[in-house]
Tab-separated table of C-alpha atoms in Angstrom:
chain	number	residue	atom	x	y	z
A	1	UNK	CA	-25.278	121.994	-56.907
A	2	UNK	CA	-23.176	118.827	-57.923
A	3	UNK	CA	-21.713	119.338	-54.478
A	4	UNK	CA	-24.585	119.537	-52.530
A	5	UNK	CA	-26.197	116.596	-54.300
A	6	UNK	CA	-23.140	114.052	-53.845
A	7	UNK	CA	-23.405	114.462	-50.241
A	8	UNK	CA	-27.019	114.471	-49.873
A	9	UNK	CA	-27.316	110.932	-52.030
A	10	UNK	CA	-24.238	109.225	-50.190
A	11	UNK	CA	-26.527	109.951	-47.027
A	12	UNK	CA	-29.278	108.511	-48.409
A	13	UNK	CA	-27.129	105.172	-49.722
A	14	UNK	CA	-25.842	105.069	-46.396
A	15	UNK	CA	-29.281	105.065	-44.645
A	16	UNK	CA	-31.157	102.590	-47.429
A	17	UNK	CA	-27.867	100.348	-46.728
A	18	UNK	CA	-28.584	100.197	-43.192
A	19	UNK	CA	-32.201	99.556	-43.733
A	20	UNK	CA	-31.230	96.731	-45.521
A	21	UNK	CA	-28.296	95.013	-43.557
A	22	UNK	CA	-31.096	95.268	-40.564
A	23	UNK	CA	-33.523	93.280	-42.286
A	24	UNK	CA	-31.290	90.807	-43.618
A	25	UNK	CA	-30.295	90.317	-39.908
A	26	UNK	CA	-33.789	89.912	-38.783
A	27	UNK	CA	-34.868	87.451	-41.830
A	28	UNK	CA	-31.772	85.870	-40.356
A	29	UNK	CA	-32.329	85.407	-36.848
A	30	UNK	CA	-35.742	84.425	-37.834
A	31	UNK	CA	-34.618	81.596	-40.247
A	32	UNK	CA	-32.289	81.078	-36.881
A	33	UNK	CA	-34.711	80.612	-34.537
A	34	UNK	CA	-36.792	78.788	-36.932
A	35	UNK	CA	-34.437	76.051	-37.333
A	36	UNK	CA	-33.432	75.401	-34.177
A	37	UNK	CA	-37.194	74.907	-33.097
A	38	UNK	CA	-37.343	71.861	-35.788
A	39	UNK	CA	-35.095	70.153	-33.713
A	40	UNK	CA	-36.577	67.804	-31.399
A	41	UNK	CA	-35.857	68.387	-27.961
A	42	UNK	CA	-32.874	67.053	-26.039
A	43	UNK	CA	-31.510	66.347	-29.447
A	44	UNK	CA	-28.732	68.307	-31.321
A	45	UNK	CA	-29.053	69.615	-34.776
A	46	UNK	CA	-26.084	70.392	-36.867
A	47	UNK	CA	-26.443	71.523	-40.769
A	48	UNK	CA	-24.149	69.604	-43.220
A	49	UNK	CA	-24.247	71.174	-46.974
A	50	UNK	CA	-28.138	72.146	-46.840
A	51	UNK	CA	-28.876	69.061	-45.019
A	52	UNK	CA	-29.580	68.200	-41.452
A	53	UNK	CA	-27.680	65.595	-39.044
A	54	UNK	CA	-29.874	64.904	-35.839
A	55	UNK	CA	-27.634	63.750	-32.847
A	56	UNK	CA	-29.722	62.129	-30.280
A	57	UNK	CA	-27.638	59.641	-28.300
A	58	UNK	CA	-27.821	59.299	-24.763
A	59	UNK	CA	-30.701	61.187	-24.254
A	60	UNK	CA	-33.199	58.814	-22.652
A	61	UNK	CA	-35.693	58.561	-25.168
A	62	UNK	CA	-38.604	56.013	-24.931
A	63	UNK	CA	-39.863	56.449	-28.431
A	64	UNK	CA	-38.811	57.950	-31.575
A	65	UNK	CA	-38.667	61.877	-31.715
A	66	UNK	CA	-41.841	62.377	-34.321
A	67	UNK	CA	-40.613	66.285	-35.242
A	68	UNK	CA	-37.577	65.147	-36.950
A	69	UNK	CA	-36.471	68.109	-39.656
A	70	UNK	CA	-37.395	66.690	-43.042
A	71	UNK	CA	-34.108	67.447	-44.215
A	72	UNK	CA	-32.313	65.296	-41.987
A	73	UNK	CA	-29.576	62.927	-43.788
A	74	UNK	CA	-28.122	61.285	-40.600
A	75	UNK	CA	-30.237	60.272	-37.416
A	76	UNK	CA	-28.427	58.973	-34.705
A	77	UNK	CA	-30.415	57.474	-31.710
A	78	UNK	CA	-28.343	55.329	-30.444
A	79	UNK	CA	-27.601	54.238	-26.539
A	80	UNK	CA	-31.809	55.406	-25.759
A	81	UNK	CA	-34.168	53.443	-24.388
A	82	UNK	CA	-35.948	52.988	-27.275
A	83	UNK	CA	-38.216	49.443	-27.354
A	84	UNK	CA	-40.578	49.695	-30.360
A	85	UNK	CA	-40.126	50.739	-34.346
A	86	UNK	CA	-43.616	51.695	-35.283
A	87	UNK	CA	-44.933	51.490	-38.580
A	88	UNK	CA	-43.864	54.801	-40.767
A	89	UNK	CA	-41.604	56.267	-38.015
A	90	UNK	CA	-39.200	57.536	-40.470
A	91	UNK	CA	-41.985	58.266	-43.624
A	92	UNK	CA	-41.372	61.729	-44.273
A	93	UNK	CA	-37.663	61.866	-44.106
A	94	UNK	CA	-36.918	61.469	-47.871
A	95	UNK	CA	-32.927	62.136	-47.337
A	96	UNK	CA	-32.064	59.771	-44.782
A	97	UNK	CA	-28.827	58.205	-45.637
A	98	UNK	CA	-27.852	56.525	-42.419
A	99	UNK	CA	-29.512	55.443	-38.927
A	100	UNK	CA	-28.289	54.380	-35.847
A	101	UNK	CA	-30.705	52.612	-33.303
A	102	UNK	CA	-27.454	50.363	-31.676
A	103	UNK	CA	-27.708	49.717	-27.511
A	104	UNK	CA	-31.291	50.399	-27.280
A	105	UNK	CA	-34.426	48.195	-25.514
A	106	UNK	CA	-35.868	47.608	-29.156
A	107	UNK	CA	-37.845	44.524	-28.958
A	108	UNK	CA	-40.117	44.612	-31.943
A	109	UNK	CA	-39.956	46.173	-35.329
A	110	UNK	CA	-43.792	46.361	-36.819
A	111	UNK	CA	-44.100	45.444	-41.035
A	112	UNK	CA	-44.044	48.914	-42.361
A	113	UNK	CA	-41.146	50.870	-39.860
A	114	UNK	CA	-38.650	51.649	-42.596
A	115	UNK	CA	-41.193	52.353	-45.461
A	116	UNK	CA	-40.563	55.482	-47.198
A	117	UNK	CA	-36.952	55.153	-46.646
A	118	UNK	CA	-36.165	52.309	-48.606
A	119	UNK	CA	-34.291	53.831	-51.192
A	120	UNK	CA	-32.343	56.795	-49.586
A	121	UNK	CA	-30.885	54.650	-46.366
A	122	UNK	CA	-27.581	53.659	-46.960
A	123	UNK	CA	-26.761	52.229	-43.468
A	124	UNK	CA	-28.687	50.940	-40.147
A	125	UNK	CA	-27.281	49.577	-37.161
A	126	UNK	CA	-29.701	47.937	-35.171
A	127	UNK	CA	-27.291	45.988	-33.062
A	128	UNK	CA	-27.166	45.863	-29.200
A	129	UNK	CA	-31.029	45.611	-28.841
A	130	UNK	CA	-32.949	43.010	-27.566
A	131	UNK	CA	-34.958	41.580	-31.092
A	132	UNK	CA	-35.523	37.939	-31.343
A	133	UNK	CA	-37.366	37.659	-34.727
A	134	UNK	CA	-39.186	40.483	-36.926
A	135	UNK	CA	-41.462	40.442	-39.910
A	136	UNK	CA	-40.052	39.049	-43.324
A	137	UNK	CA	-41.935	42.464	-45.222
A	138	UNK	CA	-40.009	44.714	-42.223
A	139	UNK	CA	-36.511	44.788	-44.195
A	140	UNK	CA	-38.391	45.044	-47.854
A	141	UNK	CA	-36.515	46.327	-50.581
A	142	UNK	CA	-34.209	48.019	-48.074
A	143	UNK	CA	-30.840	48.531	-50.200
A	144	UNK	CA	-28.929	49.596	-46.981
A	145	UNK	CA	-25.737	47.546	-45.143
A	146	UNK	CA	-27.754	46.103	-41.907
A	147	UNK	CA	-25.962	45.442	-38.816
A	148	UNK	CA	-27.989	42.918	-36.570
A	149	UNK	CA	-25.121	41.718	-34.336
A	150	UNK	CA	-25.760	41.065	-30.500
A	151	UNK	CA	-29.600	40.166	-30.519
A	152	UNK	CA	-30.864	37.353	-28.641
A	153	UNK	CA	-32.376	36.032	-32.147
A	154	UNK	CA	-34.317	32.964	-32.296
A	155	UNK	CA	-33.440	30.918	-35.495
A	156	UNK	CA	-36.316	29.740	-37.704
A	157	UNK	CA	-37.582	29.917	-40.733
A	158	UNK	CA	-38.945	33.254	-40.900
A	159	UNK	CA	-35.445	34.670	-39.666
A	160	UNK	CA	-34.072	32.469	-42.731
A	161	UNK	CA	-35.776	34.336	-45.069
A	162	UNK	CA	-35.493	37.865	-44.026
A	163	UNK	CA	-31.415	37.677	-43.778
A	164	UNK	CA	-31.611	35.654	-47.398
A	165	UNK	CA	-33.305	39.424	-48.691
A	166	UNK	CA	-30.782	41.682	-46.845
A	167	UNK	CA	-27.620	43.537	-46.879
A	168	UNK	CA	-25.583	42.318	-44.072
A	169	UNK	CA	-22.624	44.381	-42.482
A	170	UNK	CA	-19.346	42.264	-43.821
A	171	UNK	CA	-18.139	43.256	-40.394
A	172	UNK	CA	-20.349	41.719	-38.000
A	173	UNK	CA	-22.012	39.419	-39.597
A	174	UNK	CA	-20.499	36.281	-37.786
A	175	UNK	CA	-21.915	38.307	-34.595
A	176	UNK	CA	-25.400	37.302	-35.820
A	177	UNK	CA	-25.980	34.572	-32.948
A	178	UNK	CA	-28.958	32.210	-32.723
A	179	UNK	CA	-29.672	32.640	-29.148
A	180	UNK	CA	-32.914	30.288	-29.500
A	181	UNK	CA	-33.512	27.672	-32.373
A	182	UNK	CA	-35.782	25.154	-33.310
A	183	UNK	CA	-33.272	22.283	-32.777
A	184	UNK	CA	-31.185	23.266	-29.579
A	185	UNK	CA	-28.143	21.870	-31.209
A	186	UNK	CA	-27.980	25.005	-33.016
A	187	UNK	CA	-28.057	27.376	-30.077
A	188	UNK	CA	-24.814	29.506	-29.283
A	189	UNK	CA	-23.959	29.450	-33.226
A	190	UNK	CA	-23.570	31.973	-35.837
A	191	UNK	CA	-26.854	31.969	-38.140
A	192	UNK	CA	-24.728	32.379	-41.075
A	193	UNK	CA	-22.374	29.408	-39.864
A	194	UNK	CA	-25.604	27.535	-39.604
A	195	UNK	CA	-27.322	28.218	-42.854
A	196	UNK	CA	-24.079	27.609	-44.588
A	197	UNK	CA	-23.321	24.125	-43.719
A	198	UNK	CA	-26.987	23.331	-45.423
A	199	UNK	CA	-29.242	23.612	-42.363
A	200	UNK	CA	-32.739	24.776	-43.604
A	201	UNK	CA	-35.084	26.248	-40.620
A	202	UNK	CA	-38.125	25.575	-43.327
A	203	UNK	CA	-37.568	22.551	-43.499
A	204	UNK	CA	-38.196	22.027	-39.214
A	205	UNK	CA	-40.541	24.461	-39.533
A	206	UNK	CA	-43.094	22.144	-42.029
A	207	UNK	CA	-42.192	18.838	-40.058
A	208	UNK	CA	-43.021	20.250	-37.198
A	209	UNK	CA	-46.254	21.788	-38.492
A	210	UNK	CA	-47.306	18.446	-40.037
A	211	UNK	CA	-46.144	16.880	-36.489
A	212	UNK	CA	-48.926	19.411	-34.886
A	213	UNK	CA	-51.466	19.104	-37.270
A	214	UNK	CA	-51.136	14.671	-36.580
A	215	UNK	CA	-51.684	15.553	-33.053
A	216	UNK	CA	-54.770	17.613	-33.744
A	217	UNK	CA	-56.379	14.730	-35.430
A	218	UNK	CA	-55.689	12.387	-33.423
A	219	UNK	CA	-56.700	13.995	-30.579
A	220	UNK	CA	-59.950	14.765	-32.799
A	221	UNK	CA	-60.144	10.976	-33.322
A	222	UNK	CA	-60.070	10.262	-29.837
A	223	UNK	CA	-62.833	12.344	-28.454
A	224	UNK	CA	-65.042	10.920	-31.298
A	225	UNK	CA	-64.226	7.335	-30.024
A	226	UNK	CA	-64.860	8.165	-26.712
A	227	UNK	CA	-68.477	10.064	-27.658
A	228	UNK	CA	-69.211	6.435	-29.326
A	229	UNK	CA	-68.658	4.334	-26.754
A	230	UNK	CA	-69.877	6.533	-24.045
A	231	UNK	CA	-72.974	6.342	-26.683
A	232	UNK	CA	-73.012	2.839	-26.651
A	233	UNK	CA	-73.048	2.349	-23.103
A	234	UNK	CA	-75.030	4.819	-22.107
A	235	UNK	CA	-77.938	3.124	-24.474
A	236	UNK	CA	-76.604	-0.385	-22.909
A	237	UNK	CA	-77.831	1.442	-19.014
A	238	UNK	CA	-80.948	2.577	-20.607
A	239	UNK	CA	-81.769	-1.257	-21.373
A	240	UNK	CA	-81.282	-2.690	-18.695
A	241	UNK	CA	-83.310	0.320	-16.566
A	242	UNK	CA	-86.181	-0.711	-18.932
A	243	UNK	CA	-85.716	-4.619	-18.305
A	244	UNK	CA	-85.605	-4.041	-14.860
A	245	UNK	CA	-88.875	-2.108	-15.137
A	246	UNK	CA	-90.679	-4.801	-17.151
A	247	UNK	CA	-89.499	-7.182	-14.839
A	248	UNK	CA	-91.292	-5.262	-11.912
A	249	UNK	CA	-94.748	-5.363	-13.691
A	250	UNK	CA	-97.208	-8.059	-13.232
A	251	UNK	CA	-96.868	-11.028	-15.413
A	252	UNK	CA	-98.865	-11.509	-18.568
A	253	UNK	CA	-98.546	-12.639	-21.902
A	254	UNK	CA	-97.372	-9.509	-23.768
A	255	UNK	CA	-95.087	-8.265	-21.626
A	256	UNK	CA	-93.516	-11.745	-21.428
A	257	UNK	CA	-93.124	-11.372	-25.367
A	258	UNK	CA	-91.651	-7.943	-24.955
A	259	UNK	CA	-89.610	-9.314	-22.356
A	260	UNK	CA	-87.911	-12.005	-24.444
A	261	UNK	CA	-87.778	-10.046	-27.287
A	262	UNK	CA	-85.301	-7.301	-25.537
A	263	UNK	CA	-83.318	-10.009	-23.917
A	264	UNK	CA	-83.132	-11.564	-27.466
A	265	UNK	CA	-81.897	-7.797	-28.879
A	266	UNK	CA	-79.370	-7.798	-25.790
């Protein structure tokens, strides 16, 4: 009996083992499949230790892929034709350690693009786009190294106090250039260069508010005057129409009273 049972049960072993390995393949090629459809498309996935790094250079891209895998740790999107960061684009990906937006069209960067992120993101390159100024709340509380190198930035005071809050790449952050400034002496230089030898944007940035505000008034002032003596003279035509109407009328005593009384007013 002992014979024909050890048989019989290795049979069945062998058969619930093979029922198993198959559906550990299929929960496999499921998971599989599964993963590879997170990926956006055009874009190349590759798991790192549980986590996800999401290779998207060169791929044309207009905007930002919004079915990124929550998981991912390293987004590159670099050498796209990316020209906007909208607000939240990266929200939902809680792991994001470093992203790279260098050599795209990215012109503007709206006030809440990197919330969500702010304390995971270790680096961003955003250099080799085409930014001239952002918000000073688009770069809060970001702890990450920043590249901004090779932007056609315009130096001012808002641009003064968004690099006084960041984390600056060591490395290229004499490639910070003021393309545009608000004295044209400063053109063609290094903002750091610039803010370093004592230059403070704020400072042309109040004179030339109070110089606007001097030229509202007294352009204000001006109409006003004008109103008043076109006022004035206008009254001064009126007069003279009515003297010239009195003087038409036939003579008597009253009108000869009103008469010299408006030439005496006049």
């Amino acid at each position: 009996m002992q014979d024909l049972a050890g048989p019989g049960m290795s049979r069945k072993t062998l058969i619930f083992n093979g029922i198993f390995l198959f559906w550990v393949l299929l929960f496999g090629i499921l998971f599989a499949s599964t993963s590879v459809t997170s990926c956006p498309a055009s874009c190349h996935c590759i798991d790192k230790n549980g986590l996800t790094v999401v290779q998207c250079m060169s791929c044309n891209l207009e905007t930002i892929p919004p079915d990124l895998p929550r998981d991912t740790v390293v987004l590159l999107l670099a050498a796209n034709h990316i020209t906007h960061i909208p607000n939240h684009a990266f929200r939902e990906l809680h792991y994001l350690q470093e992203l790279d937006l260098s050599y795209n069209d990215i012109e503007t960067v709206d006030v809440g693009a990197f919330q969500g992120v702010s304390n995971s993101l270790l680096l961003l390159d955003l250099s080799n786009n085409h930014i001239q100024s952002v918000p000073k709340e688009a770069f809060a509380r970001l702890r990450a190294k920043i590249s901004l190198s090779n932007n056609p930035w315009h130096c001012e005071c808002t641009l003064q106090e968004v690099l006084r809050e960041l984390h600056l790449d060591p490395e290229t952050v004499n490639e910070v250039i003021c393309h545009t400034a608000v004295q044209e002496e400063y053109a063609g230089k290094p903002v750091i260069q610039v803010l370093d030898s004592g230059i403070n944007f704020c400072n042309f940035h109040h004179k030339t508010t109070d110089v606007a505000m001097f030229v509202t008034m007294f352009g204000w002032f001006t109409m006003v005057i004008a109103y008043v003596i076109y006022y004035v003279r206008h009254n001064q035509e009126d007069a003279r129409r009515h003297l010239e109407y009195l003087k038409s009328l036939p003579s008597n005593s009253q009108i000869s009273k009103d008469f010299d009384t408006i030439s005496t007013v006049l």
